[in-house]
XYZ file of C-alpha atoms in Angstrom:
533
model
C 6.280 7.933 25.520
C 4.011 5.167 24.035
C 3.605 3.065 21.116
C 0.316 1.482 19.884
C -0.553 -1.108 17.641
C -3.643 -0.052 15.492
C -3.296 -1.816 12.034
C -1.759 -4.759 10.495
C -1.907 -6.529 13.720
C -1.701 -10.206 13.104
C -3.159 -9.063 9.496
C -1.361 -8.124 6.254
C -2.552 -5.047 5.557
C -3.946 -1.398 6.891
C -0.416 -0.717 8.576
C -0.918 1.789 11.062
C 1.158 2.206 14.534
C 0.501 5.389 17.169
C 3.294 7.017 18.752
C 3.252 9.727 21.657
C 6.447 11.745 22.764
C 7.659 14.913 23.584
C 3.909 16.507 23.628
C 3.028 14.933 19.851
C 0.596 12.717 18.536
C 2.393 10.630 15.383
C 1.651 7.877 13.211
C 3.721 5.466 11.065
C 1.703 4.464 8.210
C -2.274 4.743 7.882
C -2.823 2.021 5.308
C -6.226 0.534 3.858
C -7.229 -3.471 4.797
C -7.592 -5.095 1.524
C -9.268 -8.473 1.378
C -10.270 -10.270 4.417
C -10.171 -8.767 7.985
C -9.700 -11.680 10.614
C -9.532 -9.060 13.412
C -11.183 -5.629 14.572
C -8.707 -2.813 14.876
C -9.204 -0.241 17.707
C -9.790 3.335 16.315
C -7.063 5.838 17.082
C -6.289 6.973 20.637
C -6.927 10.687 19.715
C -9.109 12.399 17.230
C -7.568 12.700 13.899
C -7.344 16.364 14.131
C -4.694 16.218 17.220
C -2.493 13.790 15.188
C 0.528 16.338 14.306
C 2.721 14.112 12.072
C 2.851 10.826 9.916
C 5.793 9.129 8.721
C 5.259 6.881 5.641
C 7.365 3.838 4.728
C 6.110 3.375 1.302
C 3.555 4.329 -1.201
C 1.411 1.213 -1.628
C -2.097 1.896 -0.686
C -2.483 -0.451 2.523
C 0.351 1.985 4.295
C -1.146 5.261 2.856
C -4.634 4.530 1.541
C -6.440 5.989 4.719
C -4.582 9.202 4.989
C -7.259 11.153 2.712
C -10.011 9.789 5.395
C -7.632 10.937 8.493
C -7.356 14.597 6.590
C -11.436 14.295 5.943
C -12.047 13.672 9.882
C -9.964 16.918 10.803
C -5.782 15.970 10.203
C -3.936 18.992 9.513
C -0.622 17.777 10.238
C 2.508 17.161 7.847
C 3.300 13.687 6.283
C 7.038 13.094 6.083
C 7.773 10.531 3.143
C 10.795 10.334 0.945
C 11.070 12.144 -2.470
C 9.841 9.083 -4.744
C 6.868 8.415 -2.151
C 5.841 11.810 -1.950
C 5.804 11.860 -5.751
C 3.818 8.437 -5.824
C 1.058 9.137 -3.150
C 0.046 12.317 -5.544
C -1.005 9.935 -7.893
C -1.864 6.818 -6.005
C -4.316 8.892 -3.455
C -5.811 10.340 -6.133
C -6.179 7.464 -7.855
C -7.780 5.594 -4.726
C -10.090 8.161 -4.081
C -11.344 8.185 -7.757
C -11.918 4.224 -7.894
C -13.952 4.678 -4.519
C -16.263 7.588 -5.921
C -16.824 5.712 -9.073
C -17.701 2.700 -6.988
C -19.925 4.416 -4.827
C -21.494 5.898 -8.206
C -22.669 2.483 -9.429
C -23.656 1.060 -6.460
C -26.265 4.425 -6.628
C -27.100 3.691 -9.703
C -28.268 0.152 -8.725
C -29.645 1.483 -5.460
C -32.343 3.602 -7.833
C -33.522 0.206 -9.219
C -33.609 -1.777 -5.877
C -35.737 -0.389 -2.849
C -33.296 -3.250 -0.988
C -30.180 -1.451 -1.884
C -29.197 2.237 0.077
C -27.519 4.724 -1.578
C -23.816 4.854 -0.450
C -21.224 7.727 0.462
C -17.709 7.026 -0.743
C -15.227 6.338 1.650
C -13.187 10.266 1.180
C -13.803 12.338 -2.154
C -11.173 13.539 -4.066
C -10.778 16.863 -2.264
C -9.741 15.087 0.533
C -7.070 13.324 -1.049
C -5.956 16.775 -2.217
C -6.048 18.225 0.715
C -3.559 15.490 2.311
C -1.034 15.655 -0.667
C -0.662 19.165 0.226
C 0.750 17.871 4.043
C 3.365 15.836 2.121
C 6.735 16.945 3.073
C 9.577 15.378 0.840
C 12.625 13.956 2.433
C 16.013 12.283 1.001
C 17.420 9.102 2.320
C 19.803 9.355 4.718
C 19.375 12.514 6.113
C 18.411 12.833 9.654
C 15.473 15.071 9.843
C 14.500 17.204 12.752
C 10.701 17.037 12.944
C 10.354 18.846 16.208
C 11.762 19.176 19.499
C 12.123 15.408 20.618
C 11.361 14.087 17.725
C 14.223 12.946 14.771
C 13.885 10.671 11.537
C 15.901 9.299 8.809
C 14.350 7.130 5.594
C 16.544 4.370 4.658
C 16.118 2.345 1.289
C 14.878 -0.634 1.914
C 14.206 -1.986 -1.633
C 10.417 -3.042 -1.624
C 8.954 -0.529 -3.975
C 10.383 2.957 -5.821
C 10.811 5.028 -2.673
C 10.411 2.844 -0.047
C 12.074 2.976 3.167
C 12.830 1.622 6.571
C 12.645 4.742 9.195
C 14.492 5.429 12.580
C 12.626 7.338 14.696
C 14.359 9.316 17.725
C 12.280 9.788 20.486
C 13.350 12.668 23.709
C 11.111 12.834 26.308
C 12.546 13.470 29.991
C 16.189 13.723 28.834
C 15.874 10.370 27.898
C 15.659 8.681 23.996
C 14.897 6.010 22.569
C 15.135 4.657 19.293
C 12.505 2.818 17.101
C 13.049 1.632 13.571
C 10.358 0.524 11.674
C 11.132 -1.861 8.660
C 8.457 -1.323 6.506
C 7.927 -4.019 3.526
C 11.716 -5.365 3.403
C 12.584 -5.365 -0.003
C 13.197 -8.810 -2.184
C 17.348 -8.957 -2.890
C 18.264 -8.558 -6.454
C 15.391 -7.184 -8.033
C 15.394 -6.002 -11.522
C 15.263 -1.935 -10.591
C 15.697 -1.326 -7.206
C 18.449 -1.515 -4.828
C 18.722 -4.736 -2.506
C 17.560 -3.378 1.709
C 20.123 -1.505 3.226
C 20.373 -2.780 7.079
C 20.035 -0.125 9.941
C 23.016 -0.993 12.614
C 21.515 0.112 15.814
C 17.897 0.520 17.615
C 16.291 -0.192 21.322
C 13.139 -1.577 19.328
C 12.493 -2.876 16.253
C 8.583 -3.152 14.494
C 9.278 -5.366 11.333
C 7.047 -6.901 9.136
C 6.256 -10.902 8.351
C 4.340 -11.111 5.166
C 6.655 -13.695 4.073
C 7.696 -15.226 7.670
C 7.045 -18.726 6.732
C 8.078 -19.288 3.337
C 11.150 -19.012 1.021
C 11.715 -18.129 -2.425
C 13.874 -20.569 -3.361
C 17.848 -21.051 -3.581
C 18.054 -19.934 -7.114
C 16.462 -16.822 -8.598
C 14.129 -18.103 -11.074
C 14.927 -16.959 -15.074
C 11.513 -14.381 -15.127
C 12.093 -13.975 -18.602
C 12.226 -17.376 -20.192
C 9.467 -18.285 -17.845
C 7.326 -15.561 -19.150
C 8.396 -15.881 -22.923
C 7.502 -19.838 -22.932
C 3.939 -18.732 -21.032
C 3.240 -15.742 -24.087
C 4.392 -18.370 -26.798
C 2.111 -21.093 -25.558
C -1.005 -18.827 -25.184
C -0.735 -16.940 -28.514
C -0.149 -20.214 -29.910
C -3.781 -21.093 -28.896
C -5.018 -17.643 -30.250
C -5.446 -16.477 -26.688
C -4.401 -13.278 -24.704
C -2.302 -13.110 -21.571
C -4.188 -11.156 -19.020
C -1.321 -10.182 -16.117
C -3.460 -8.361 -12.817
C -0.680 -6.163 -11.855
C -0.092 -3.580 -8.996
C 0.201 -0.245 -10.673
C 3.208 0.993 -9.314
C 6.400 -1.455 -8.933
C 5.516 -4.990 -9.937
C 4.113 -3.269 -13.628
C 7.248 -1.330 -14.411
C 9.545 -4.788 -13.537
C 7.387 -6.501 -15.998
C 7.639 -3.951 -18.688
C 11.490 -4.596 -18.005
C 11.306 -8.260 -18.822
C 8.993 -7.447 -21.592
C 11.558 -5.081 -23.089
C 14.339 -8.070 -22.784
C 11.714 -10.578 -24.256
C 10.987 -8.142 -27.166
C 15.060 -7.325 -27.898
C 16.205 -10.937 -27.569
C 12.875 -12.026 -29.899
C 12.318 -15.127 -27.429
C 8.314 -15.292 -28.594
C 8.900 -17.469 -31.923
C 6.171 -16.630 -34.260
C 4.993 -13.909 -32.586
C 7.758 -11.612 -32.138
C 5.790 -8.015 -32.885
C 3.243 -9.065 -30.123
C 1.106 -5.769 -28.450
C 1.759 -5.154 -24.776
C -1.458 -2.915 -23.492
C -0.934 -1.326 -20.061
C -4.419 -0.184 -19.114
C -4.451 1.614 -16.151
C -3.770 5.508 -16.162
C -2.339 5.087 -12.613
C 0.504 3.002 -13.793
C 1.110 4.966 -16.806
C 1.576 8.257 -14.479
C 3.983 6.212 -12.232
C 6.216 4.638 -14.724
C 6.907 8.254 -15.789
C 7.662 8.566 -11.974
C 10.064 5.938 -11.980
C 11.705 7.409 -14.999
C 11.880 11.090 -12.922
C 13.668 8.780 -10.324
C 15.750 6.973 -11.826
C 19.262 7.833 -11.203
C 18.549 7.724 -7.269
C 16.563 4.324 -7.120
C 17.386 2.319 -9.800
C 20.136 -0.557 -9.547
C 22.069 -2.949 -11.567
C 21.458 -3.618 -15.108
C 18.586 -1.232 -15.119
C 20.501 1.646 -13.800
C 23.265 0.378 -16.538
C 20.885 0.587 -19.313
C 19.717 4.523 -18.480
C 23.457 5.478 -18.389
C 23.516 3.652 -21.803
C 20.687 5.959 -22.867
C 18.271 3.042 -22.851
C 15.069 3.374 -21.548
C 14.861 -0.155 -19.521
C 11.101 0.213 -19.104
C 9.840 0.625 -23.000
C 9.767 -0.964 -26.429
C 7.953 -0.982 -29.420
C 4.730 -2.569 -29.498
C 3.910 -1.078 -25.802
C 0.609 0.773 -26.272
C -0.772 2.845 -23.225
C -4.488 2.746 -22.170
C -5.384 5.877 -20.592
C -9.332 6.448 -20.971
C -12.475 4.309 -20.827
C -12.742 4.205 -24.542
C -9.427 2.785 -25.215
C -9.689 0.578 -22.571
C -12.954 -1.198 -23.752
C -11.581 -0.940 -27.096
C -8.785 -3.459 -26.199
C -10.660 -6.657 -25.777
C -12.287 -5.796 -29.353
C -8.841 -6.149 -31.072
C -8.832 -9.997 -31.740
C -5.154 -9.880 -31.727
C -3.132 -12.140 -29.028
C -1.882 -9.610 -26.736
C -0.594 -9.055 -23.374
C -3.127 -6.954 -21.089
C -1.365 -5.789 -17.353
C -3.980 -3.862 -15.537
C -4.460 -3.198 -11.803
C -5.720 -4.005 -9.469
C -2.914 -6.521 -8.665
C -5.373 -8.316 -6.291
C -8.177 -8.153 -8.729
C -10.284 -6.345 -6.136
C -10.806 -3.222 -8.081
C -10.250 -1.141 -11.027
C -10.016 -2.150 -14.977
C -8.643 -5.213 -14.359
C -12.153 -6.870 -13.521
C -13.845 -5.553 -16.708
C -10.557 -8.068 -18.441
C -11.215 -10.858 -16.608
C -14.877 -10.503 -17.415
C -13.807 -10.924 -20.803
C -11.045 -13.573 -20.856
C -11.902 -15.707 -17.763
C -14.374 -17.416 -19.721
C -12.206 -18.626 -22.783
C -9.790 -21.632 -22.525
C -7.376 -20.420 -25.053
C -6.417 -17.215 -22.435
C -4.207 -17.201 -19.545
C -4.655 -15.557 -16.470
C -0.856 -14.663 -14.810
C -0.602 -13.953 -11.264
C 2.858 -11.935 -10.581
C 2.242 -11.037 -7.056
C 0.787 -12.163 -3.727
C -2.667 -12.166 -3.416
C -3.948 -11.631 0.340
C -6.937 -13.910 1.480
C -10.436 -12.761 0.521
C -9.548 -11.382 -2.312
C -10.647 -12.354 -6.126
C -6.832 -13.102 -7.159
C -6.780 -15.545 -4.161
C -9.984 -17.031 -5.311
C -8.689 -17.817 -8.613
C -5.204 -18.852 -7.494
C -6.734 -21.582 -5.207
C -8.713 -22.871 -8.304
C -12.368 -21.424 -8.137
C -14.798 -22.667 -10.915
C -16.902 -19.612 -11.093
C -16.892 -15.697 -10.248
C -19.147 -13.178 -10.041
C -18.350 -10.139 -11.874
C -20.288 -7.123 -12.234
C -23.140 -8.935 -11.024
C -22.780 -11.953 -13.678
C -21.570 -15.299 -13.587
C -18.353 -16.374 -15.196
C -17.096 -19.922 -15.841
C -12.961 -19.796 -15.216
C -12.145 -21.553 -17.990
C -8.649 -19.705 -18.938
C -5.578 -21.005 -17.523
C -4.358 -19.722 -14.366
C -0.908 -19.620 -14.056
C 1.914 -17.931 -11.468
C 5.374 -16.561 -11.605
C 6.266 -17.964 -8.755
C 8.780 -15.934 -6.587
C 8.500 -13.081 -8.105
C 7.866 -11.026 -5.414
C 8.786 -7.491 -4.055
C 8.915 -8.724 -0.225
C 11.854 -10.440 1.312
C 10.820 -14.355 2.236
C 11.848 -15.729 5.825
C 15.669 -15.688 5.031
C 15.849 -12.039 3.933
C 14.013 -11.029 6.826
C 16.304 -12.858 9.542
C 19.108 -11.390 7.693
C 17.604 -7.557 7.898
C 17.006 -8.007 11.604
C 20.699 -9.994 11.785
C 22.246 -6.584 10.577
C 21.643 -4.882 13.696
C 25.347 -4.769 15.661
C 23.567 -5.255 18.767
C 20.235 -7.153 19.219
C 17.184 -4.763 20.040
C 15.534 -4.768 23.405
C 12.121 -6.055 21.947
C 11.255 -6.872 18.233
C 7.736 -6.417 17.261
C 6.377 -8.623 14.510
C 3.301 -7.334 12.492
C 2.035 -7.242 9.119
C 1.541 -10.985 8.418
C -1.495 -13.254 8.765
C -1.985 -14.513 12.049
C -0.356 -17.975 12.469
C 2.842 -16.313 10.540
C 3.013 -13.378 12.762
C 3.151 -15.652 15.825
C 4.987 -18.537 14.319
C 8.304 -15.715 12.674
C 8.531 -13.998 16.299
C 8.501 -17.659 17.620
C 11.369 -18.478 15.655
C 13.354 -15.555 15.750
C 13.179 -16.158 19.761
C 14.002 -20.067 19.923
C 16.544 -19.599 16.974
C 18.095 -16.272 16.783
C 17.580 -15.699 20.564
C 15.848 -12.508 19.826
C 13.382 -10.929 22.386
C 9.920 -10.748 20.298
C 6.234 -10.261 20.543
C 3.764 -10.265 18.055
C 1.055 -7.694 19.194
C -2.380 -7.549 18.212
C -4.170 -4.204 17.967
C -4.657 -2.488 20.733
C -1.651 -3.394 22.665
C -0.042 -0.542 23.983
C 4.106 -0.696 24.979
C 5.656 1.706 27.184
C 9.049 2.908 25.793
C 10.358 4.430 28.688
C 9.918 1.457 31.176
C 10.310 -1.085 28.048
C 7.508 -2.778 29.715
C 3.655 -3.336 28.383
C 1.741 -1.622 29.147
C -1.670 -3.193 28.112
C -1.830 -6.504 26.217
C -4.433 -6.645 23.997
C -6.606 -9.800 22.966
C -7.623 -10.647 19.325
C -11.090 -9.433 18.543
C -12.711 -11.573 15.557
C -14.666 -9.103 13.261
C -18.551 -9.530 13.316
C -20.741 -8.795 10.590
C -21.200 -5.635 11.012
C -24.772 -3.593 10.881
C -24.953 -1.012 8.292
C -24.937 2.449 9.941
C -27.535 4.640 10.278
C -25.060 7.590 10.099
C -23.937 8.714 6.538
C -20.234 9.093 5.709
C -20.964 12.852 5.313
C -22.635 13.142 8.506
C -19.429 11.484 10.170
C -16.926 13.986 8.250
C -19.829 16.963 9.954
C -19.147 15.291 13.466
C -15.396 15.315 12.708
C -15.520 18.843 11.548
C -17.351 19.955 15.246
C -15.116 18.024 16.757
C -11.825 19.397 15.302
C -13.447 23.187 16.073
C -14.093 21.874 19.778
C -10.481 20.698 20.082
C -9.203 24.521 18.646
C -11.804 26.013 21.307
C -9.703 24.182 23.897
C -6.526 24.414 22.511
C -6.541 28.823 22.250
C -7.140 29.426 26.335
C -4.815 32.388 27.116
C -5.169 34.121 23.613
C -5.704 37.812 23.614
C -9.236 38.136 24.344
C -9.406 40.476 21.549
C -8.890 37.356 19.313
C -11.042 35.035 21.331
C -13.810 37.633 21.333
C -13.379 37.868 17.177
C -13.087 33.758 17.039
C -16.844 33.491 19.120
C -18.006 35.925 17.000
C -17.256 34.302 13.638
C -18.743 30.828 15.057
C -21.773 31.906 15.701
C -22.316 34.078 12.905
C -21.775 30.427 11.257
C -24.425 29.039 13.172
C -26.705 31.929 12.523
C -26.355 31.114 9.080
C -27.093 27.498 9.228
C -29.479 27.279 11.844
C -32.677 25.444 11.329
């Protein structure tokens, strides 16, 4: 019975933890790294085709984005998630696959015009995304789910995103049971749409995030409605647009909630009928999913409005851009407007086109409303860069760069500590992950010195024996080096993974009736005959 830390170890993104118990191989999250990767991540300790189950804390791509790649490499197990997380994954993974395929196509068009560039394959395809989406198993909050003999899980609302959860995992082996709680991303309290995080009472071991483990949001919650209204009025008075890079799922819906209040209270004097464009097909679909799950997941004022028959995230002047043509038309309309577009860190998606059209205009405002990881275009803009390159063109940064301070779906340092102190007895060990290098180490030390917790901030590759409660292997950080281009294409890598999956299947059917094994062998040989060169 062991746990291996794979991703988001002394890094903010790419969450992935491996569990092995009761003869099963499991992952908690399978996320994509975003921004600059500081350290190398170890590969999974077993072939992807041998992974039996994946448990998801929530739908954000840094927790789910490599699921289609897992599928492409042979995974055919089950993916357990809350109802809303399963709904969101069904659109977010398709969107991620679409973006990668489009970017690969764009790069390949450039490669045709230059001998210095080589063709690229997308990391995975839409078929891979569709395949893993079919493996999703929706679960209700608060219900114990027996996954198999020796493995039971339960999801608890953690208030970070629609459907987000901490996950309790009970593992039983050799008549001994251990309980591990994975915090997922712990939500900020008193958010406009969602419940505050619900604590968990007991655990042997805790794996918790530390994204904001070194900062505080402030004693009082900012008045986002009036602060946003003031930014809109200043910008519209100048004749400019307010461009908001926003995560399509979660933050966009919060912004719509605030904008509805601004419209209802007529807070932008002289511009009361300003248009708002949501330029993201994903955000449009996600907003529908928020509506579908509103009774279970909404809280506070939003739930009150729903019960009163008022849509809390819709209003007059809201325009949804779905097609590429509708997206392009936004920047040819001279009316001062709000443009909300993904991605939230400006690393991909339609937001880059809107930045290209608005960054150089001093009358415009680029408004950031969420965390910007180191190395992302969003972080560079927030840090004050003077010039950026978009689509091969250098763009001067003349627009006003602003940020709604404290607007975060993440708990701050005090919120993280409050969640951990919700355990009735101190866990035997608290593993601190999902934070920048210094933050992981510093937050772990704070918990140890100030709160008497037994903590450890593991690097990728660290192995922990859950039965003995001891570190089996203590990994050291391996800084990322510039990688030479692989001579093996993604497509050929997928072929190798398929061959490995076939070999694993053959090794696992020893003892099958001879008649069936002979039939299987004939089918393999027939396939080889067909493709033999």
